[in-house]
Amino acid sequence: MTRYLSRKRPDHEPAPATRLFCFPYAGGGASAYRRWQRGLDALDARVRVMPVQLPGREERFGEPRFTDLDALIDDMDAQLDEELSEPHLFYGHSMGALIAFTLARRRQQRGARLPRALVLSAYRAPHLPAPAIADPDAGDEALVAGLAALGGIPQTLLDHPEFLSVLLPVARDDLRLCLGGTAAHTEPLRVPLHLFAGRGDRLVSVDEVLSWRRHAGAGYAVRTMPGGHFFVRSHEDVFLRELASLTRRYATTRERIGV
């Protein structure tokens, strides 16, 4: 198994289904998505959750982290190529949306198999400047304040400085990755885009999510959600219902379908 896929098994084994590769947000890891399988199965989502584990965190803690997006995508594309030979979807939240889009674009450029659709949340269209979550070179106090204001640090971590000492270097490098990830307009993706925006998101506006239109070559749709930047955590049940509705559509046929 590629090192980008977690070696930890889910709490139960889903039936064979279309794969949903889930890319983490800044400072996050594969664990953010591991419990989704049970919830999506209960909603008849017909999808197998495949949490993507980036280097330098959780199971890959001892590996060097990427701060250059192109280098990460080169490595990820090579490592995941065989896993992406079967029908699949990409999902990414915040930084994960940037990674999912850039990987799909790279695979389109080289004629590799594409996902049936991209499901992206809480990220500006890639031709816009990267969201200013926080200055990666700021002091620890300023960085924690910036992330906490968005709901990006659970209270359990805020109450334990020893955990923050592990999280903050990861978050800094992830923010650097995002800052180098803006892209000039290129050929639109030949797969449908499904975008989600938090109505209370103070970092990424609904209009900035709507701007993904210029990158959509096979249709796109935008849905707004209750909550702020991390609505996938604060309103997880609502989001999973929306996600299950989408994944069922793409499980009904072996061909990609429009939005």
mmCIF file of C-alpha atoms in Angstrom:
data_model
loop_
_atom_site.group_PDB
_atom_site.id
_atom_site.type_symbol
_atom_site.label_atom_id
_atom_site.label_comp_id
_atom_site.label_asym_id
_atom_site.label_seq_id
_atom_site.Cartn_x
_atom_site.Cartn_y
_atom_site.Cartn_z
ATOM 1 C CA MET A 1 0.000 0.000 0.000
ATOM 2 C CA THR A 2 1.243 3.481 -0.833
ATOM 3 C CA ARG A 3 2.510 5.461 2.133
ATOM 4 C CA TYR A 4 -0.125 8.125 1.386
ATOM 5 C CA LEU A 5 -2.881 5.768 2.543
ATOM 6 C CA SER A 6 -3.212 5.046 6.225
ATOM 7 C CA ARG A 7 -2.204 1.613 7.481
ATOM 8 C CA LYS A 8 -4.813 1.900 10.225
ATOM 9 C CA ARG A 9 -8.002 0.040 9.436
ATOM 10 C CA PRO A 10 -11.393 1.768 9.769
ATOM 11 C CA ASP A 11 -13.620 0.812 12.672
ATOM 12 C CA HIS A 12 -15.516 -1.432 10.259
ATOM 13 C CA GLU A 13 -15.029 -2.584 6.699
ATOM 14 C CA PRO A 14 -17.363 -1.020 4.103
ATOM 15 C CA ALA A 15 -18.738 -2.930 1.148
ATOM 16 C CA PRO A 16 -16.842 -2.447 -2.130
ATOM 17 C CA ALA A 17 -17.715 0.955 -3.537
ATOM 18 C CA THR A 18 -16.391 3.978 -5.376
ATOM 19 C CA ARG A 19 -13.383 5.328 -3.517
ATOM 20 C CA LEU A 20 -13.439 8.769 -1.930
ATOM 21 C CA PHE A 21 -9.894 10.088 -1.452
ATOM 22 C CA CYS A 22 -9.976 12.696 1.329
ATOM 23 C CA PHE A 23 -7.165 15.260 1.542
ATOM 24 C CA PRO A 24 -6.518 16.993 4.891
ATOM 25 C CA TYR A 25 -6.712 20.655 5.812
ATOM 26 C CA ALA A 26 -3.693 22.592 7.130
ATOM 27 C CA GLY A 27 -2.401 21.071 10.345
ATOM 28 C CA GLY A 28 -4.690 18.059 9.934
ATOM 29 C CA GLY A 29 -4.146 14.438 9.101
ATOM 30 C CA ALA A 30 -5.909 11.300 7.957
ATOM 31 C CA SER A 31 -7.584 10.893 11.356
ATOM 32 C CA ALA A 32 -9.923 13.795 10.514
ATOM 33 C CA TYR A 33 -11.777 11.488 8.106
ATOM 34 C CA ARG A 34 -11.516 8.008 9.621
ATOM 35 C CA ARG A 35 -14.865 8.111 11.391
ATOM 36 C CA TRP A 36 -16.695 9.282 8.260
ATOM 37 C CA GLN A 37 -17.056 5.750 6.907
ATOM 38 C CA ARG A 38 -19.615 4.649 9.474
ATOM 39 C CA GLY A 39 -21.623 7.852 9.081
ATOM 40 C CA LEU A 40 -21.628 7.652 5.287
ATOM 41 C CA ASP A 41 -22.567 3.971 5.321
ATOM 42 C CA ALA A 42 -25.561 4.820 7.509
ATOM 43 C CA LEU A 43 -26.588 7.288 4.783
ATOM 44 C CA ASP A 44 -26.180 4.705 1.991
ATOM 45 C CA ALA A 45 -23.414 6.807 0.451
ATOM 46 C CA ARG A 46 -22.006 3.840 -1.526
ATOM 47 C CA VAL A 47 -18.469 5.085 -1.119
ATOM 48 C CA ARG A 48 -15.295 3.883 0.542
ATOM 49 C CA VAL A 49 -13.476 6.609 2.457
ATOM 50 C CA MET A 50 -9.738 6.693 1.702
ATOM 51 C CA PRO A 51 -8.079 9.225 4.083
ATOM 52 C CA VAL A 52 -4.859 10.572 2.586
ATOM 53 C CA GLN A 53 -1.946 10.816 5.008
ATOM 54 C CA LEU A 54 0.604 13.530 4.250
ATOM 55 C CA PRO A 55 4.201 13.210 5.497
ATOM 56 C CA GLY A 56 5.261 14.740 8.788
ATOM 57 C CA ARG A 57 2.153 13.919 10.816
ATOM 58 C CA GLU A 58 0.459 11.006 12.583
ATOM 59 C CA GLU A 59 1.706 7.695 11.110
ATOM 60 C CA ARG A 60 4.284 9.591 9.014
ATOM 61 C CA PHE A 61 5.453 11.908 11.770
ATOM 62 C CA GLY A 62 9.160 11.224 11.267
ATOM 63 C CA GLU A 63 9.146 12.038 7.545
ATOM 64 C CA PRO A 64 10.063 15.514 6.209
ATOM 65 C CA ARG A 65 7.102 17.701 5.354
ATOM 66 C CA PHE A 66 6.579 19.339 1.975
ATOM 67 C CA THR A 67 6.423 23.116 1.735
ATOM 68 C CA ASP A 68 6.440 23.172 -2.082
ATOM 69 C CA LEU A 69 3.117 22.246 -3.662
ATOM 70 C CA ASP A 70 4.535 21.060 -6.994
ATOM 71 C CA ALA A 71 6.969 18.722 -5.238
ATOM 72 C CA LEU A 72 4.166 17.277 -3.117
ATOM 73 C CA ILE A 73 1.946 16.723 -6.154
ATOM 74 C CA ASP A 74 4.767 15.043 -8.097
ATOM 75 C CA ASP A 75 5.339 12.591 -5.256
ATOM 76 C CA MET A 76 1.650 12.021 -4.571
ATOM 77 C CA ASP A 77 0.803 11.464 -8.237
ATOM 78 C CA ALA A 78 3.476 8.782 -8.558
ATOM 79 C CA GLN A 79 2.616 7.081 -5.271
ATOM 80 C CA LEU A 80 -1.170 7.055 -5.755
ATOM 81 C CA ASP A 81 -1.275 6.284 -9.476
ATOM 82 C CA GLU A 82 -2.134 2.591 -9.069
ATOM 83 C CA GLU A 83 -4.716 3.330 -6.356
ATOM 84 C CA LEU A 84 -6.395 5.821 -8.701
ATOM 85 C CA SER A 85 -6.886 3.250 -11.463
ATOM 86 C CA GLU A 86 -10.357 2.351 -10.126
ATOM 87 C CA PRO A 87 -13.441 4.644 -10.071
ATOM 88 C CA HIS A 88 -12.910 7.351 -7.491
ATOM 89 C CA LEU A 89 -13.776 10.836 -6.259
ATOM 90 C CA PHE A 90 -11.575 13.502 -4.648
ATOM 91 C CA TYR A 91 -12.600 15.467 -1.561
ATOM 92 C CA GLY A 92 -10.580 18.226 0.085
ATOM 93 C CA HIS A 93 -11.275 20.824 2.742
ATOM 94 C CA SER A 94 -9.341 24.132 2.823
ATOM 95 C CA MET A 95 -5.709 23.183 2.030
ATOM 96 C CA GLY A 96 -7.020 19.750 1.033
ATOM 97 C CA ALA A 97 -9.135 21.377 -1.683
ATOM 98 C CA LEU A 98 -6.024 22.998 -3.167
ATOM 99 C CA ILE A 99 -4.179 19.660 -3.109
ATOM 100 C CA ALA A 100 -7.100 17.726 -4.627
ATOM 101 C CA PHE A 101 -7.519 20.254 -7.436
ATOM 102 C CA THR A 102 -3.806 20.445 -8.215
ATOM 103 C CA LEU A 103 -3.452 16.668 -8.280
ATOM 104 C CA ALA A 104 -6.455 16.325 -10.612
ATOM 105 C CA ARG A 105 -5.049 19.034 -12.877
ATOM 106 C CA ARG A 106 -1.665 17.296 -12.997
ATOM 107 C CA ARG A 107 -3.291 13.993 -13.912
ATOM 108 C CA GLN A 108 -5.369 15.657 -16.623
ATOM 109 C CA GLN A 109 -2.241 17.242 -18.096
ATOM 110 C CA ARG A 110 -0.499 13.891 -18.417
ATOM 111 C CA GLY A 111 -3.569 11.955 -19.582
ATOM 112 C CA ALA A 112 -4.005 9.824 -16.444
ATOM 113 C CA ARG A 113 -7.322 8.583 -15.125
ATOM 114 C CA LEU A 114 -9.345 11.370 -13.512
ATOM 115 C CA PRO A 115 -11.775 11.294 -10.614
ATOM 116 C CA ARG A 116 -15.460 11.170 -11.474
ATOM 117 C CA ALA A 117 -15.821 14.491 -9.666
ATOM 118 C CA LEU A 118 -14.090 16.849 -7.254
ATOM 119 C CA VAL A 119 -15.835 17.825 -4.023
ATOM 120 C CA LEU A 120 -14.097 20.851 -2.526
ATOM 121 C CA SER A 121 -14.908 22.946 0.516
ATOM 122 C CA ALA A 122 -13.770 26.175 2.178
ATOM 123 C CA TYR A 123 -11.127 27.267 -0.323
ATOM 124 C CA ARG A 124 -10.864 30.151 -2.755
ATOM 125 C CA ALA A 125 -10.618 29.490 -6.470
ATOM 126 C CA PRO A 126 -6.949 28.738 -7.188
ATOM 127 C CA HIS A 127 -6.337 31.799 -9.369
ATOM 128 C CA LEU A 128 -7.033 33.984 -6.317
ATOM 129 C CA PRO A 129 -4.426 34.691 -3.614
ATOM 130 C CA ALA A 130 -4.209 31.989 -0.951
ATOM 131 C CA PRO A 131 -6.390 32.676 2.111
ATOM 132 C CA ALA A 132 -4.478 34.507 4.822
ATOM 133 C CA ILE A 133 -5.140 32.027 7.625
ATOM 134 C CA ALA A 134 -2.121 33.234 9.565
ATOM 135 C CA ASP A 135 1.469 34.266 8.930
ATOM 136 C CA PRO A 136 3.523 31.051 9.041
ATOM 137 C CA ASP A 137 6.473 33.066 10.368
ATOM 138 C CA ALA A 138 4.478 34.647 13.194
ATOM 139 C CA GLY A 139 5.178 33.777 16.807
ATOM 140 C CA ASP A 140 3.399 30.849 18.419
ATOM 141 C CA GLU A 141 0.877 33.053 20.219
ATOM 142 C CA ALA A 142 -0.190 34.851 17.033
ATOM 143 C CA LEU A 143 -0.372 31.602 15.067
ATOM 144 C CA VAL A 144 -2.488 29.892 17.709
ATOM 145 C CA ALA A 145 -4.795 32.915 17.887
ATOM 146 C CA GLY A 146 -5.265 32.931 14.105
ATOM 147 C CA LEU A 147 -6.042 29.223 13.899
ATOM 148 C CA ALA A 148 -8.239 29.217 17.000
ATOM 149 C CA ALA A 149 -10.332 32.125 15.685
ATOM 150 C CA LEU A 150 -11.299 29.955 12.708
ATOM 151 C CA GLY A 151 -12.108 26.945 14.858
ATOM 152 C CA GLY A 152 -9.014 25.176 13.546
ATOM 153 C CA ILE A 153 -7.716 24.069 16.949
ATOM 154 C CA PRO A 154 -9.936 21.942 19.207
ATOM 155 C CA GLN A 155 -10.199 23.102 22.811
ATOM 156 C CA THR A 156 -8.482 19.921 23.978
ATOM 157 C CA LEU A 157 -5.330 21.033 22.147
ATOM 158 C CA LEU A 158 -5.557 24.595 23.442
ATOM 159 C CA ASP A 159 -5.640 23.175 26.970
ATOM 160 C CA HIS A 160 -2.471 21.114 26.431
ATOM 161 C CA PRO A 161 0.617 23.095 25.329
ATOM 162 C CA GLU A 162 2.557 19.867 24.750
ATOM 163 C CA PHE A 163 0.134 18.957 21.952
ATOM 164 C CA LEU A 164 0.414 22.427 20.437
ATOM 165 C CA SER A 165 4.190 22.052 20.258
ATOM 166 C CA VAL A 166 3.611 19.157 17.844
ATOM 167 C CA LEU A 167 0.819 20.818 15.854
ATOM 168 C CA LEU A 168 2.347 24.244 15.222
ATOM 169 C CA PRO A 169 5.355 23.182 13.096
ATOM 170 C CA VAL A 170 3.001 21.132 10.907
ATOM 171 C CA ALA A 171 0.602 24.060 10.569
ATOM 172 C CA ARG A 172 3.437 26.450 9.657
ATOM 173 C CA ASP A 173 4.689 24.238 6.848
ATOM 174 C CA ASP A 174 1.164 23.659 5.567
ATOM 175 C CA LEU A 175 0.556 27.405 5.437
ATOM 176 C CA ARG A 176 3.753 27.807 3.421
ATOM 177 C CA LEU A 177 2.500 25.104 1.065
ATOM 178 C CA CYS A 178 -0.736 27.055 0.510
ATOM 179 C CA LEU A 179 1.072 30.352 -0.067
ATOM 180 C CA GLY A 180 2.983 28.774 -2.938
ATOM 181 C CA GLY A 181 -0.101 27.185 -4.405
ATOM 182 C CA THR A 182 -1.819 29.928 -6.382
ATOM 183 C CA ALA A 183 -2.140 29.089 -10.062
ATOM 184 C CA ALA A 184 -2.587 31.015 -13.270
ATOM 185 C CA HIS A 185 -5.674 30.164 -15.275
ATOM 186 C CA THR A 186 -5.133 26.923 -17.197
ATOM 187 C CA GLU A 187 -7.346 24.523 -19.115
ATOM 188 C CA PRO A 188 -10.516 23.863 -17.072
ATOM 189 C CA LEU A 189 -10.852 20.469 -15.442
ATOM 190 C CA ARG A 190 -12.829 17.955 -17.449
ATOM 191 C CA VAL A 191 -14.687 16.687 -14.384
ATOM 192 C CA PRO A 192 -17.597 18.202 -12.441
ATOM 193 C CA LEU A 193 -16.796 20.410 -9.452
ATOM 194 C CA HIS A 194 -18.986 20.425 -6.346
ATOM 195 C CA LEU A 195 -18.121 23.330 -4.036
ATOM 196 C CA PHE A 196 -19.155 23.991 -0.436
ATOM 197 C CA ALA A 197 -18.872 27.302 1.422
ATOM 198 C CA GLY A 198 -19.582 28.140 5.053
ATOM 199 C CA ARG A 199 -22.065 30.975 5.400
ATOM 200 C CA GLY A 200 -20.193 32.212 8.467
ATOM 201 C CA ASP A 201 -16.680 31.648 7.098
ATOM 202 C CA ARG A 202 -14.571 34.729 7.869
ATOM 203 C CA LEU A 203 -11.641 33.457 5.805
ATOM 204 C CA VAL A 204 -13.192 32.326 2.510
ATOM 205 C CA SER A 205 -16.275 34.133 1.207
ATOM 206 C CA VAL A 206 -19.075 32.572 -0.822
ATOM 207 C CA ASP A 207 -18.103 34.814 -3.765
ATOM 208 C CA GLU A 208 -14.545 33.464 -3.634
ATOM 209 C CA VAL A 209 -15.900 29.933 -3.793
ATOM 210 C CA LEU A 210 -18.187 30.899 -6.685
ATOM 211 C CA SER A 211 -15.058 31.991 -8.576
ATOM 212 C CA TRP A 212 -14.191 28.308 -9.117
ATOM 213 C CA ARG A 213 -16.504 28.580 -12.143
ATOM 214 C CA ARG A 214 -13.590 29.462 -14.439
ATOM 215 C CA HIS A 215 -11.885 26.140 -13.643
ATOM 216 C CA ALA A 216 -14.949 23.991 -14.301
ATOM 217 C CA GLY A 217 -15.028 22.388 -17.738
ATOM 218 C CA ALA A 218 -17.749 19.833 -16.975
ATOM 219 C CA GLY A 219 -20.179 21.742 -14.805
ATOM 220 C CA TYR A 220 -20.060 23.021 -11.254
ATOM 221 C CA ALA A 221 -22.377 23.653 -8.330
ATOM 222 C CA VAL A 222 -21.968 25.601 -5.081
ATOM 223 C CA ARG A 223 -23.789 24.846 -1.844
ATOM 224 C CA THR A 224 -23.640 26.982 1.277
ATOM 225 C CA MET A 225 -23.481 25.407 4.707
ATOM 226 C CA PRO A 226 -24.197 26.587 8.243
ATOM 227 C CA GLY A 227 -21.093 27.363 10.244
ATOM 228 C CA GLY A 228 -17.701 28.941 9.727
ATOM 229 C CA HIS A 229 -14.498 27.795 8.087
ATOM 230 C CA PHE A 230 -14.556 24.398 9.769
ATOM 231 C CA PHE A 231 -18.229 23.603 9.181
ATOM 232 C CA VAL A 232 -17.189 20.035 8.343
ATOM 233 C CA ARG A 233 -16.503 19.639 12.060
ATOM 234 C CA SER A 234 -19.082 21.916 13.651
ATOM 235 C CA HIS A 235 -21.902 20.681 11.376
ATOM 236 C CA GLU A 236 -20.516 17.322 10.358
ATOM 237 C CA ASP A 237 -23.899 15.570 10.261
ATOM 238 C CA VAL A 238 -25.317 18.183 7.877
ATOM 239 C CA PHE A 239 -22.283 18.028 5.611
ATOM 240 C CA LEU A 240 -22.198 14.226 5.497
ATOM 241 C CA ARG A 241 -25.816 14.163 4.345
ATOM 242 C CA GLU A 242 -24.900 16.480 1.465
ATOM 243 C CA LEU A 243 -21.808 14.426 0.673
ATOM 244 C CA ALA A 244 -23.744 11.144 0.700
ATOM 245 C CA SER A 245 -26.275 12.585 -1.716
ATOM 246 C CA LEU A 246 -23.435 13.394 -4.111
ATOM 247 C CA THR A 247 -21.565 10.116 -3.799
ATOM 248 C CA ARG A 248 -24.737 8.107 -4.472
ATOM 249 C CA ARG A 249 -25.050 9.890 -7.808
ATOM 250 C CA TYR A 250 -21.569 8.895 -8.848
ATOM 251 C CA ALA A 251 -22.046 5.313 -7.691
ATOM 252 C CA THR A 252 -24.928 4.733 -10.141
ATOM 253 C CA THR A 253 -22.773 4.638 -13.278
ATOM 254 C CA ARG A 254 -19.209 3.907 -14.289
ATOM 255 C CA GLU A 255 -19.169 7.096 -16.340
ATOM 256 C CA ARG A 256 -18.704 10.598 -14.995
ATOM 257 C CA ILE A 257 -21.889 12.618 -14.942
ATOM 258 C CA GLY A 258 -22.426 16.352 -15.103
ATOM 259 C CA VAL A 259 -23.494 18.580 -12.236
#
